[in-house]
mmCIF file of C-alpha atoms and ligand atoms in Angstrom:
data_model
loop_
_atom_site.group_PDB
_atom_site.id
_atom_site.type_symbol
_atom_site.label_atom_id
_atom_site.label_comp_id
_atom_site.label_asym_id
_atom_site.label_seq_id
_atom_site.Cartn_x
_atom_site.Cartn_y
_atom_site.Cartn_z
ATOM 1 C CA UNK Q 1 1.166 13.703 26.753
ATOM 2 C CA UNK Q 2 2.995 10.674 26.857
ATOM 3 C CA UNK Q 3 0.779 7.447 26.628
ATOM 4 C CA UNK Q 4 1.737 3.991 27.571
ATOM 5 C CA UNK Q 5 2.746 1.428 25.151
ATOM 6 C CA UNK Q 6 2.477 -2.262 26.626
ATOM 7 C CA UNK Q 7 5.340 -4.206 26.617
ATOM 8 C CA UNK Q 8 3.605 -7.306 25.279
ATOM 9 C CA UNK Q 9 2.085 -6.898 21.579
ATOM 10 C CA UNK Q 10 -1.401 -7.296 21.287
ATOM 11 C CA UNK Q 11 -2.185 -7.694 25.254
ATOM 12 C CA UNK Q 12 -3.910 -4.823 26.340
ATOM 13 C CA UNK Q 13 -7.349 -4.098 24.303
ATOM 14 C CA UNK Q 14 -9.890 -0.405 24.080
ATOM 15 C CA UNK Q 15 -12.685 -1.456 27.024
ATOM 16 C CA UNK Q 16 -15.701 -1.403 24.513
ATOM 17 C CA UNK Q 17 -15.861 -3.231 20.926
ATOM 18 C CA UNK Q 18 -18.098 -3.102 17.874
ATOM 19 C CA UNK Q 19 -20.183 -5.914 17.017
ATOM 20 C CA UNK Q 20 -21.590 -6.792 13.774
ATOM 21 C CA UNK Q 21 -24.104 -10.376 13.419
ATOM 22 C CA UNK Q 22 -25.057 -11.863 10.613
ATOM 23 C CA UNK Q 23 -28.842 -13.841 12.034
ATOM 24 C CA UNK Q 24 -31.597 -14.648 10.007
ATOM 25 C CA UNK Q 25 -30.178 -13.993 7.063
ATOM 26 C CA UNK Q 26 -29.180 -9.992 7.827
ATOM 27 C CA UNK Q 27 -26.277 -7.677 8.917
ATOM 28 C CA UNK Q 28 -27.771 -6.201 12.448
ATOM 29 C CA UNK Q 29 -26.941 -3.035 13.228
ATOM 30 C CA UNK Q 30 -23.538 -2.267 15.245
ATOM 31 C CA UNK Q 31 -23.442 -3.368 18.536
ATOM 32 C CA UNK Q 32 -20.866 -1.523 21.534
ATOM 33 C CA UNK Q 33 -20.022 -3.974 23.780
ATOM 34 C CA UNK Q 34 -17.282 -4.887 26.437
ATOM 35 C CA UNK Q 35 -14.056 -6.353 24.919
ATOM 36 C CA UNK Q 36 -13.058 -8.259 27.908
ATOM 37 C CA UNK Q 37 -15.485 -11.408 27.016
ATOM 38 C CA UNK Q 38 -18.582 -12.232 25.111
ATOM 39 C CA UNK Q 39 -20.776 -15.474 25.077
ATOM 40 C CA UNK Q 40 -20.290 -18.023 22.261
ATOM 41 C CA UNK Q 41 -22.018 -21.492 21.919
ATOM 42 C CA UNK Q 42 -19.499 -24.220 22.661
ATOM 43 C CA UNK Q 43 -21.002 -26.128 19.388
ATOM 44 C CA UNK Q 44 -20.122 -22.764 17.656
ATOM 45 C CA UNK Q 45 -18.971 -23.445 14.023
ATOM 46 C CA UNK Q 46 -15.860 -21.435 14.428
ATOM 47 C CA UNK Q 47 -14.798 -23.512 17.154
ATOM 48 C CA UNK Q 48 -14.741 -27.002 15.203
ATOM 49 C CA UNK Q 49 -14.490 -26.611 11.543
ATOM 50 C CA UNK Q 50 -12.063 -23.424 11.597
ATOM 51 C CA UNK Q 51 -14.715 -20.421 9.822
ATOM 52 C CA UNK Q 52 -12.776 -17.807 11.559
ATOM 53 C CA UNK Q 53 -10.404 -15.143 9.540
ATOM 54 C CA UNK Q 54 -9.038 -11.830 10.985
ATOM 55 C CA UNK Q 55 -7.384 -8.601 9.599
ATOM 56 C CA UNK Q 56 -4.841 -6.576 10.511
ATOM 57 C CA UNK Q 57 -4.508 -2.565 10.200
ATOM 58 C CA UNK Q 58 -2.980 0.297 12.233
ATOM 59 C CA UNK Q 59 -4.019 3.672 13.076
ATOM 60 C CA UNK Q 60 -1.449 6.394 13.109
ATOM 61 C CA UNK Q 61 -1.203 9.517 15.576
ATOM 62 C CA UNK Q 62 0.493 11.982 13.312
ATOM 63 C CA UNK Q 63 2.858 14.468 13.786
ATOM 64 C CA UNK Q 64 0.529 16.768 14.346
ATOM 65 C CA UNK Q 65 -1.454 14.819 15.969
ATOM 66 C CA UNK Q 66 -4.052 13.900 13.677
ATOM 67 C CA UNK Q 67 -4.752 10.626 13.896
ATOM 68 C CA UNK Q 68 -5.155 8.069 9.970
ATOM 69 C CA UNK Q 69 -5.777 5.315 9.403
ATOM 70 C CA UNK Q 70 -3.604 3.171 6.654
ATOM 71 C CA UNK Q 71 -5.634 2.049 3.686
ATOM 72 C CA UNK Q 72 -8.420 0.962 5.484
ATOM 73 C CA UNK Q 73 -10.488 0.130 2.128
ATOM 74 C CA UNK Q 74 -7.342 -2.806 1.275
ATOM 75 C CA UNK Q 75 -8.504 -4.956 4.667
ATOM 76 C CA UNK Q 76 -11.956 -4.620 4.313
ATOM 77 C CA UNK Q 77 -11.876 -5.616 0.556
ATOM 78 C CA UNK Q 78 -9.167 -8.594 1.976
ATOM 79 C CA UNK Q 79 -11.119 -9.704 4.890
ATOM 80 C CA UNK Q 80 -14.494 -9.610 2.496
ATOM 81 C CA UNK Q 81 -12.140 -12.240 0.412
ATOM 82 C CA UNK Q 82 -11.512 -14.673 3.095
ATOM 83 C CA UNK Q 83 -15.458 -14.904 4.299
ATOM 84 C CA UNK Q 84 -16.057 -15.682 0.192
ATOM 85 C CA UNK Q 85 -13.379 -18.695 0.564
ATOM 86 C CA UNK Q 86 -14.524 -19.553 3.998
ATOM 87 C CA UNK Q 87 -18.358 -20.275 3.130
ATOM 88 C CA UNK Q 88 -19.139 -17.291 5.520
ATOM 89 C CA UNK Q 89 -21.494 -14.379 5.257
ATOM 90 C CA UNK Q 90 -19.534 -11.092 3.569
ATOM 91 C CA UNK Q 91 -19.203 -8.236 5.503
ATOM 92 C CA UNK Q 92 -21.285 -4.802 4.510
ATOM 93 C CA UNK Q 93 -18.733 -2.591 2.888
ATOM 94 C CA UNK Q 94 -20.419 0.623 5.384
ATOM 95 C CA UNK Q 95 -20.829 -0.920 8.196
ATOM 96 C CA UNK Q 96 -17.741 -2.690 8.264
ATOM 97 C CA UNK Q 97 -16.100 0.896 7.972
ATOM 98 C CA UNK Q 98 -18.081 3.100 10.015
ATOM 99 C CA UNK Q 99 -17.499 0.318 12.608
ATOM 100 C CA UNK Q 100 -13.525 0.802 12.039
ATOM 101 C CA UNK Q 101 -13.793 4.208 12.314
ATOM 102 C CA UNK Q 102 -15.678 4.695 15.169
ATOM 103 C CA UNK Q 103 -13.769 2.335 16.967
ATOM 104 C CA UNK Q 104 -10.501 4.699 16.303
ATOM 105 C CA UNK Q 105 -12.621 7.533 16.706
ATOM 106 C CA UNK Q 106 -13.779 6.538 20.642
ATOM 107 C CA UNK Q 107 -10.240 4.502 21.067
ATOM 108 C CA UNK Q 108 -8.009 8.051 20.284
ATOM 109 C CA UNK Q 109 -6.695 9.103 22.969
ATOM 110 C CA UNK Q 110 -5.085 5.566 23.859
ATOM 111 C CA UNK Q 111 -3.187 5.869 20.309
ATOM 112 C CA UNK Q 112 0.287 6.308 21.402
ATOM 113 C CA UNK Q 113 3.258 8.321 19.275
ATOM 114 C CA UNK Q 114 5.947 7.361 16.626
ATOM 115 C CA UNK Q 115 6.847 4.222 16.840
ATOM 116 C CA UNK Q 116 3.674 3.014 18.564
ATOM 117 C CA UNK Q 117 0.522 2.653 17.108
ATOM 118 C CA UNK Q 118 -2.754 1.234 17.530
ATOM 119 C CA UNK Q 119 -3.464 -2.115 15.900
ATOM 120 C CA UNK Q 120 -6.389 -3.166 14.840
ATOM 121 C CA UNK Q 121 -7.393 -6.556 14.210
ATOM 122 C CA UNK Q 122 -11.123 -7.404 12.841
ATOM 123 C CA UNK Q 123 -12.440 -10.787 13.347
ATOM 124 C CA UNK Q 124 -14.844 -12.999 11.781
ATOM 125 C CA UNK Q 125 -16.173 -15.958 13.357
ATOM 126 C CA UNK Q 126 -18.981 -18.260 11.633
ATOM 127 C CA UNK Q 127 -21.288 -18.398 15.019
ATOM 128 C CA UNK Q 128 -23.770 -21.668 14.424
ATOM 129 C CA UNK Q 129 -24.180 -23.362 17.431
ATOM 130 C CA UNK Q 130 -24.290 -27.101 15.666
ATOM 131 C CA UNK Q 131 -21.375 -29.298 15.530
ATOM 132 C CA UNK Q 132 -23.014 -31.526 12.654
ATOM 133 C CA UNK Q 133 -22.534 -28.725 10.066
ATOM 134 C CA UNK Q 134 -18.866 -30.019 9.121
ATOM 135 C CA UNK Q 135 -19.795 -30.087 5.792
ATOM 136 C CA UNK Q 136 -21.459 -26.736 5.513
ATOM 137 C CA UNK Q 137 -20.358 -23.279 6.352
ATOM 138 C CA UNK Q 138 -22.300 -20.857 8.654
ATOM 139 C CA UNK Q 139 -25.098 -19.603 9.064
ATOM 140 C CA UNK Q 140 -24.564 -16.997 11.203
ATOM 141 C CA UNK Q 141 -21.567 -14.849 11.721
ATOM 142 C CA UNK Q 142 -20.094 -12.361 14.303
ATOM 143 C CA UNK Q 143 -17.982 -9.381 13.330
ATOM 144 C CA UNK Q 144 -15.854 -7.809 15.775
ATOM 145 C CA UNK Q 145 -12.807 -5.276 16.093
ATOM 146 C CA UNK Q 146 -10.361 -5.348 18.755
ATOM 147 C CA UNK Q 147 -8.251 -2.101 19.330
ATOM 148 C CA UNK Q 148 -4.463 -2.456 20.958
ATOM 149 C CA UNK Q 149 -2.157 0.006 21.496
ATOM 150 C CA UNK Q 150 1.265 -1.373 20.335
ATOM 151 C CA UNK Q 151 4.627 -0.430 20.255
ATOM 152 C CA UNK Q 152 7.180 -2.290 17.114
ATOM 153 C CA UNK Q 153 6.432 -6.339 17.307
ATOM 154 C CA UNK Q 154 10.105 -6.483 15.918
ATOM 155 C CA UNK Q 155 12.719 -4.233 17.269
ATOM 156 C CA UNK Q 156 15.013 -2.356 14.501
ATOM 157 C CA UNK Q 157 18.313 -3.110 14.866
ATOM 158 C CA UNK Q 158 17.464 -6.728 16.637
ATOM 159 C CA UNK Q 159 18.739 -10.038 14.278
ATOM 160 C CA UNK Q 160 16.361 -11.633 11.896
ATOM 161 C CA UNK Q 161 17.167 -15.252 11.139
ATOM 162 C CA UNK Q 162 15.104 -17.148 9.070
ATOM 163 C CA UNK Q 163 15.014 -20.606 8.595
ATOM 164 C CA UNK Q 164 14.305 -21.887 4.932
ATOM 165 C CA UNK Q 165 12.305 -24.855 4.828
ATOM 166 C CA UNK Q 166 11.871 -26.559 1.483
ATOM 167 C CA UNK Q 167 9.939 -29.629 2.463
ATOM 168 C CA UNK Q 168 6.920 -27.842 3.847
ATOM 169 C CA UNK Q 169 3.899 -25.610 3.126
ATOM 170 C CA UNK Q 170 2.631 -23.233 5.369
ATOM 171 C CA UNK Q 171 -1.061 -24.224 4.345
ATOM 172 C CA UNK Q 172 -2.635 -25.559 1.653
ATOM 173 C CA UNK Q 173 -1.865 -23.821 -1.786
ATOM 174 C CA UNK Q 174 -5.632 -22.701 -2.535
ATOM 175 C CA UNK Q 175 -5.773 -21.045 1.084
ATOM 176 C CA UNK Q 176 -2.692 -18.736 0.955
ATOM 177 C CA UNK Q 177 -4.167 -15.664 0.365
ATOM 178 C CA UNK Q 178 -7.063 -16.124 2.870
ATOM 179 C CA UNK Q 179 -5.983 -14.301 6.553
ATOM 180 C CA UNK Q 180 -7.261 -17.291 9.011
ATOM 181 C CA UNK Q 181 -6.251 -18.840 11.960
ATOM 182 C CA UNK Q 182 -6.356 -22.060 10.379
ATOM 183 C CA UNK Q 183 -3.128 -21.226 8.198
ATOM 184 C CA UNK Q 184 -1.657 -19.897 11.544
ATOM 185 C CA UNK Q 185 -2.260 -23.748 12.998
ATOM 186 C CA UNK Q 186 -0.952 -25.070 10.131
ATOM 187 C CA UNK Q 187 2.452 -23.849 10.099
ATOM 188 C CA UNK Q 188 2.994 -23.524 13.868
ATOM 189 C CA UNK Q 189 4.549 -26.833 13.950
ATOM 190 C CA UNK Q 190 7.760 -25.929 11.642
ATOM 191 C CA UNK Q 191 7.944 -22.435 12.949
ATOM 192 C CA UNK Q 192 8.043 -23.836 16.879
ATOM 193 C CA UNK Q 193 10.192 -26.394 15.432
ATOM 194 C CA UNK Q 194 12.764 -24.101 13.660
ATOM 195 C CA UNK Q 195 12.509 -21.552 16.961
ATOM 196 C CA UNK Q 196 14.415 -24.765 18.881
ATOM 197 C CA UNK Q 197 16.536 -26.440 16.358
ATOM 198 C CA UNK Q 198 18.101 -23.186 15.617
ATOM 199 C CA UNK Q 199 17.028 -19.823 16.896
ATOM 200 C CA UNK Q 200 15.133 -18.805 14.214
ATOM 201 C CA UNK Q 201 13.091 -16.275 13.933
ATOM 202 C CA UNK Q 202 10.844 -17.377 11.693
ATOM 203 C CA UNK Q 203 10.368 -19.865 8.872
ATOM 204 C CA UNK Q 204 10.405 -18.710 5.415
ATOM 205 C CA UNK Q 205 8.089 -21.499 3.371
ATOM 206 C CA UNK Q 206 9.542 -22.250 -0.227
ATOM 207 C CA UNK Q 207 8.180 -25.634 -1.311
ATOM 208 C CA UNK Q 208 10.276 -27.105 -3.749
ATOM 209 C CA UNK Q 209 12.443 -24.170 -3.596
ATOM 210 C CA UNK Q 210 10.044 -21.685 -4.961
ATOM 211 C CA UNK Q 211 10.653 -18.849 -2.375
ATOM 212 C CA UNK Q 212 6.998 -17.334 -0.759
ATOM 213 C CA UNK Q 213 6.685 -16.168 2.704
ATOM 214 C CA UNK Q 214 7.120 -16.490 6.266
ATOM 215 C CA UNK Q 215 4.610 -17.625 8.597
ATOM 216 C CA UNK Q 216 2.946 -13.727 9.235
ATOM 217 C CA UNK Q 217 4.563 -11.838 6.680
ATOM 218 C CA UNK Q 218 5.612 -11.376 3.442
ATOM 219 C CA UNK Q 219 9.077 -11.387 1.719
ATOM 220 C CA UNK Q 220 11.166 -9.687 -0.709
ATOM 221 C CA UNK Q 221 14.541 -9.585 -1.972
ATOM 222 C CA UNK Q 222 16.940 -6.364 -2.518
ATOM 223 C CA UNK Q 223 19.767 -7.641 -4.925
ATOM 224 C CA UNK Q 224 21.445 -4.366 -6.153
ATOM 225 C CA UNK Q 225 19.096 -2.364 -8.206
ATOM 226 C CA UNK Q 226 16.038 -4.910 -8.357
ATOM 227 C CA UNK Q 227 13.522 -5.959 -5.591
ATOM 228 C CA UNK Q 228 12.142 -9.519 -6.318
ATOM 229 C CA UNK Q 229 9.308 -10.941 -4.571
ATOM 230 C CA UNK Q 230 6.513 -13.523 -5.887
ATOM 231 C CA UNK Q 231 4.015 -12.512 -8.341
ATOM 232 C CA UNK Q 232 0.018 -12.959 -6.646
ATOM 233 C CA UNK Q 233 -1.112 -16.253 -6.355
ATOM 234 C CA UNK Q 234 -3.385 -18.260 -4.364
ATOM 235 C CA UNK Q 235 -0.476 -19.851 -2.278
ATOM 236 C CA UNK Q 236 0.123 -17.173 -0.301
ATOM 237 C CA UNK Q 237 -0.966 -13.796 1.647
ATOM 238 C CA UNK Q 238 -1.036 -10.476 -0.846
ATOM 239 C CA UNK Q 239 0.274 -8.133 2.055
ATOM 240 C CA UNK Q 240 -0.675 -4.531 1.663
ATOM 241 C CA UNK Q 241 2.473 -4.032 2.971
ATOM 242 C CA UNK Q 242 3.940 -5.419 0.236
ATOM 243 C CA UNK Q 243 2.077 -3.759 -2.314
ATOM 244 C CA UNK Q 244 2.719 -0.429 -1.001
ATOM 245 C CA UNK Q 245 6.862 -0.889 -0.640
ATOM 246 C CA UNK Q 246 6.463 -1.968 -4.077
ATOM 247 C CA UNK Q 247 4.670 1.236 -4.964
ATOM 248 C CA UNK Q 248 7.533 2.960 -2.782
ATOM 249 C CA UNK Q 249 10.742 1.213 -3.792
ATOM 250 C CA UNK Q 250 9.763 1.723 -7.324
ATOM 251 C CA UNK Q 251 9.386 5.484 -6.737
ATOM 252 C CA UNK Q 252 12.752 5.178 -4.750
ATOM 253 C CA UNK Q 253 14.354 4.382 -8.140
ATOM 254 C CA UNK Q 254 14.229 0.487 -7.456
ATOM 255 C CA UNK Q 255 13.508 -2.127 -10.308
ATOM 256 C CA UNK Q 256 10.374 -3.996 -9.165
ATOM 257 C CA UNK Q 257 10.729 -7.850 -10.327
ATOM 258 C CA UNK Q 258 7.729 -9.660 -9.461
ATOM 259 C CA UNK Q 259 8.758 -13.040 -10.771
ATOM 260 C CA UNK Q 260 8.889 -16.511 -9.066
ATOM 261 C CA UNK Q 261 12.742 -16.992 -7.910
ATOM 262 C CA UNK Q 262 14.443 -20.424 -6.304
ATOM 263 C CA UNK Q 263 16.613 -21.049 -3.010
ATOM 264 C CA UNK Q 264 19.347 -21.417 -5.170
ATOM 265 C CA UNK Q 265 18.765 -17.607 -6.431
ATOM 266 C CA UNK Q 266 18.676 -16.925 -3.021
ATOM 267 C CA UNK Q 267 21.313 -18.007 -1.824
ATOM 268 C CA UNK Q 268 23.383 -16.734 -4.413
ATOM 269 C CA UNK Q 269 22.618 -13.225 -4.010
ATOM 270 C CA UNK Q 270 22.788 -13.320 -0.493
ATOM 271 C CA UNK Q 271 26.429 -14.496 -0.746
ATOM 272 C CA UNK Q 272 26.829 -11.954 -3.216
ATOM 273 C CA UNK Q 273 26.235 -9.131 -0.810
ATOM 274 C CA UNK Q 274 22.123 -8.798 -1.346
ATOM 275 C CA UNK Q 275 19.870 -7.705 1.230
ATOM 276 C CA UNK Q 276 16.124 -9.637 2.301
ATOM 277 C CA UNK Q 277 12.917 -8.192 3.791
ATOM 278 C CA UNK Q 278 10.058 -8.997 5.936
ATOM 279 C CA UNK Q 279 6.982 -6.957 5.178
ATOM 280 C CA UNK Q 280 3.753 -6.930 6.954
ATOM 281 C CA UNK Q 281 1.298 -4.382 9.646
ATOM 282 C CA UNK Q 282 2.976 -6.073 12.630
ATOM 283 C CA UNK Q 283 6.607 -6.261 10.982
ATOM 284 C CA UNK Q 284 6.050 -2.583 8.816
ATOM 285 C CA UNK Q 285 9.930 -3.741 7.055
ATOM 286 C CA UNK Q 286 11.819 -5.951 9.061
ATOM 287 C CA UNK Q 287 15.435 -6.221 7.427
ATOM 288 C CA UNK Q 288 16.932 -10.438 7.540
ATOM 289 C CA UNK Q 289 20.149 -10.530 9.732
ATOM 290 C CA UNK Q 290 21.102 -14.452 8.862
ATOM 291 C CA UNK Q 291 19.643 -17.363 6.519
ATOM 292 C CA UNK Q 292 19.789 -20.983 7.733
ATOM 293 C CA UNK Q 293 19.673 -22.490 4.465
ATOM 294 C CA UNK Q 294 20.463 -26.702 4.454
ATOM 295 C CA UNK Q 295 21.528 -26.420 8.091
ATOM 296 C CA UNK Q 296 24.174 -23.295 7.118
ATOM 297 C CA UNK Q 297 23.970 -20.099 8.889
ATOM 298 C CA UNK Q 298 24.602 -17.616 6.018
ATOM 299 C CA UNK Q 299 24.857 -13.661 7.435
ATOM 300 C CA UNK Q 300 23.215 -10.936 5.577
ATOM 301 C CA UNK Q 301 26.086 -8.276 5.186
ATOM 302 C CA UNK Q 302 23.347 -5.574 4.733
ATOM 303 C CA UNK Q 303 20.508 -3.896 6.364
ATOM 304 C CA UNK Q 304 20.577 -0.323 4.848
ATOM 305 C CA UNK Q 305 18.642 -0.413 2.191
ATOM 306 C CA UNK Q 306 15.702 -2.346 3.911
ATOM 307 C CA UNK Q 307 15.767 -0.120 6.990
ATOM 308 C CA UNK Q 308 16.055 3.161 4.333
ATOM 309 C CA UNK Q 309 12.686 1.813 2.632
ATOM 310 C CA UNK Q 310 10.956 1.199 5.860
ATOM 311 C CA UNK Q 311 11.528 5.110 7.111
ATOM 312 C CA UNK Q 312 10.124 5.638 3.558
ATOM 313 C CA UNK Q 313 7.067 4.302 4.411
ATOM 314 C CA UNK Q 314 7.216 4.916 8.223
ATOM 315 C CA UNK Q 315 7.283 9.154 7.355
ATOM 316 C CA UNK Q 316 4.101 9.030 5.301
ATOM 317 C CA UNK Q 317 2.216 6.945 8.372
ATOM 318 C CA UNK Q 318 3.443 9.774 10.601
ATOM 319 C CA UNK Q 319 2.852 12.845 8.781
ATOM 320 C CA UNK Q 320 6.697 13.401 8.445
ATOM 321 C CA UNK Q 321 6.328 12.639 4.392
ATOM 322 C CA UNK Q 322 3.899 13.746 2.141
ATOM 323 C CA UNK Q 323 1.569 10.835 1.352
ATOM 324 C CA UNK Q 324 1.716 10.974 -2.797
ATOM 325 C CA UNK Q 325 -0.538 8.059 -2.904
ATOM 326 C CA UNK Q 326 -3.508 8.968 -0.755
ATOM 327 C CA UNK Q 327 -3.357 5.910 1.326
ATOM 328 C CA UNK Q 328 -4.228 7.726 5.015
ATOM 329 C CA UNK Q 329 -7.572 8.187 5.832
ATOM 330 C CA UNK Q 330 -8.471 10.913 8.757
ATOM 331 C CA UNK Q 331 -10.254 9.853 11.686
ATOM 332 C CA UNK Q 332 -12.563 12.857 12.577
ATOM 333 C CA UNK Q 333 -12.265 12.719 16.959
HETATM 334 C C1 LIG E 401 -1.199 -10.493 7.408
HETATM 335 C C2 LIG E 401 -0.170 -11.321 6.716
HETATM 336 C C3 LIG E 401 0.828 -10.759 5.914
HETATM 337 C C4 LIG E 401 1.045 -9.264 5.769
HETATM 338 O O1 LIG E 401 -0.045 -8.583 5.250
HETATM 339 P P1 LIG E 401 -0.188 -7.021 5.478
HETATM 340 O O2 LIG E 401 -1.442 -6.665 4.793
HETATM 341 O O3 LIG E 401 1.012 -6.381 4.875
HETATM 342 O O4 LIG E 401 -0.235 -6.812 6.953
HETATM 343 C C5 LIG E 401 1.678 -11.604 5.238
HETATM 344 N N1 LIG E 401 1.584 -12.949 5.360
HETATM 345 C C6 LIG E 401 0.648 -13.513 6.146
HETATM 346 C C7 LIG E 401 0.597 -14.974 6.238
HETATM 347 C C8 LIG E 401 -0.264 -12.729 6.841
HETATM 348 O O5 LIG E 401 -1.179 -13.311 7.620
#
């Protein structure tokens, strides 16, 4: 059976979606209900003051068509996170997953084969319907997971140039880590910006030089023997993509360097032949084609041993590679 993939990421959503409100002080139980809209106050808080934050997972149909999820327990312990440093109510560990699950369980057949996958994306909106609570986070809160089939959001093989900006932040440094739309705003104007000044991609945010991510994934660099990508802080997102190439590349034979590094050390080992990546749900490994560094196009020679780590990790989500590390989780359907 072949099933369709849409051509536009993210476009096409499973009919029915689970619904989890915080009122009066308590997770309800799960809700089903229609995907296609819901009713929201126009005052809600979520609306103004930005108490919104999402996730981002993907279920797998296996080779033998089994269908996992990837380390489901990673977003819900990350989106948990982001209500804490959002003022909003914390998501129920159990609920939050049997919601997930279910959700893959009565979205299965609409998974789609290697490449494709379905995406998942969990949202969490603070729901108070007062527009003088500016100073206060919500109340109330509304849960919900979308399900979308979706094929790669960045071809292999197409060019990856990023621009390097060195002036600007993608958000403010104590909200990196926290998966909101509000960080999304915040950097849309450089990435639109760098999209018509010169083709790019995407921006890669290194404020003062110090070298941290794009605007929707992470980023490491493959000099030689050694990956280096920035140690966890609060200034940026702490991808589980990242933390599982990491765990792979190391296992591959790699020298993991998580250490802060410079434009300058960039550049340099670029010139010298070394290759970049992109990691993220949406970008799995995306390998850099080109740097625009000071207004410079400089050409990554290399996309081997990026592309060799991403079927690394690409065999385990498909059942073609053992997974050593117990990171799928079966769906029973
Ligand atoms: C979601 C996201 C990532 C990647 O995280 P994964 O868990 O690997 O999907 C990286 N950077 C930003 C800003 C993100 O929003």
């Amino acid at each position: 059976m072949v099933r369709k993939v849409p051509t536009v990421f993210g476009s096409v959503f499973h009919k029915d979606m689970p619904v989890l409100a915080f009122e009066n002080g308590a997770w309800q139980d799960i809700r089903w209900q229609s995907s296609e809209a819901f009713q929201l106050s126009p005052g809600a808080h979520s609306l103004h003051y930005g108490s919104e934050c999402f996730e981002g997972l993907k279920a797998f149909r296996q080779n033998d068509d089994s269908i996992v999820l990837f380390r489901p327990d990673a977003n819900i312990t990350r989106m948990q996170q982001s209500a804490r440093l959002l003022s909003l109510p914390v998501p129920d560990t159990d609920a939050f997953h049997r919601a997930l699950f279910e959700l893959v369980a009565r979205a299965a057949d609409e998974i789609p084969e290697a490449p494709a996958s379905l995406y998942l994306r969990p949202t969490l909106i603070g729901t108070d319907p007062v527009i003088g609570k500016a100073g206060v986070g919500s109340d109330n809160a509304m849960l919900y997971i979308l399900a979308s089939p979706v094929g790669d959001y960045f071809k292999p093989g197409a060019p990856m140039k990023l621009l390097v900006e060195t002036e600007h932040m993608r958000c403010a440094p104590h909200m990196g880590r926290v998966k909101c739309g509000g960080n999304y705003a915040s950097a849309l104007p450089w990435t639109v910006k760098a999209r018509k000044d010169y083709g790019a991609h995407q921006v890669l945010f290194c404020p003062n030089g110090d070298v941290q991510e794009t605007g929707a994934s992470n980023f490491a660099l493959i000099n030689g023997n050694e990956i280096i990508t920035k140690p966890l802080t609060d200034e940026f997102l702490h991808g589980v993509t990242r933390d599982s190439m990491l765990k792979i590349a190391a296992d591959m034979g790699y020298q993991i360097s998580e250490r802060n590094f410079t434009v300058d050390e960039l550049r340099a080992a670029i010139e010298n032949g070394a290759e970049a990546i992109l990691t993220g749900t949406a970008a799995v490994i995306s390998p850099v084609t080109a740097f625009v560094i000071d207004g410079q196009e400089i050409e990554v020679q290399s996309q081997e041993k990026g592309y060799a780590i991403r079927k690394a990790i690409t065999d385990i989500q498909y059942g073609l590679a053992e997974d050593r590390y117990g990171w799928l989780v079966k769906i029973d359907v």
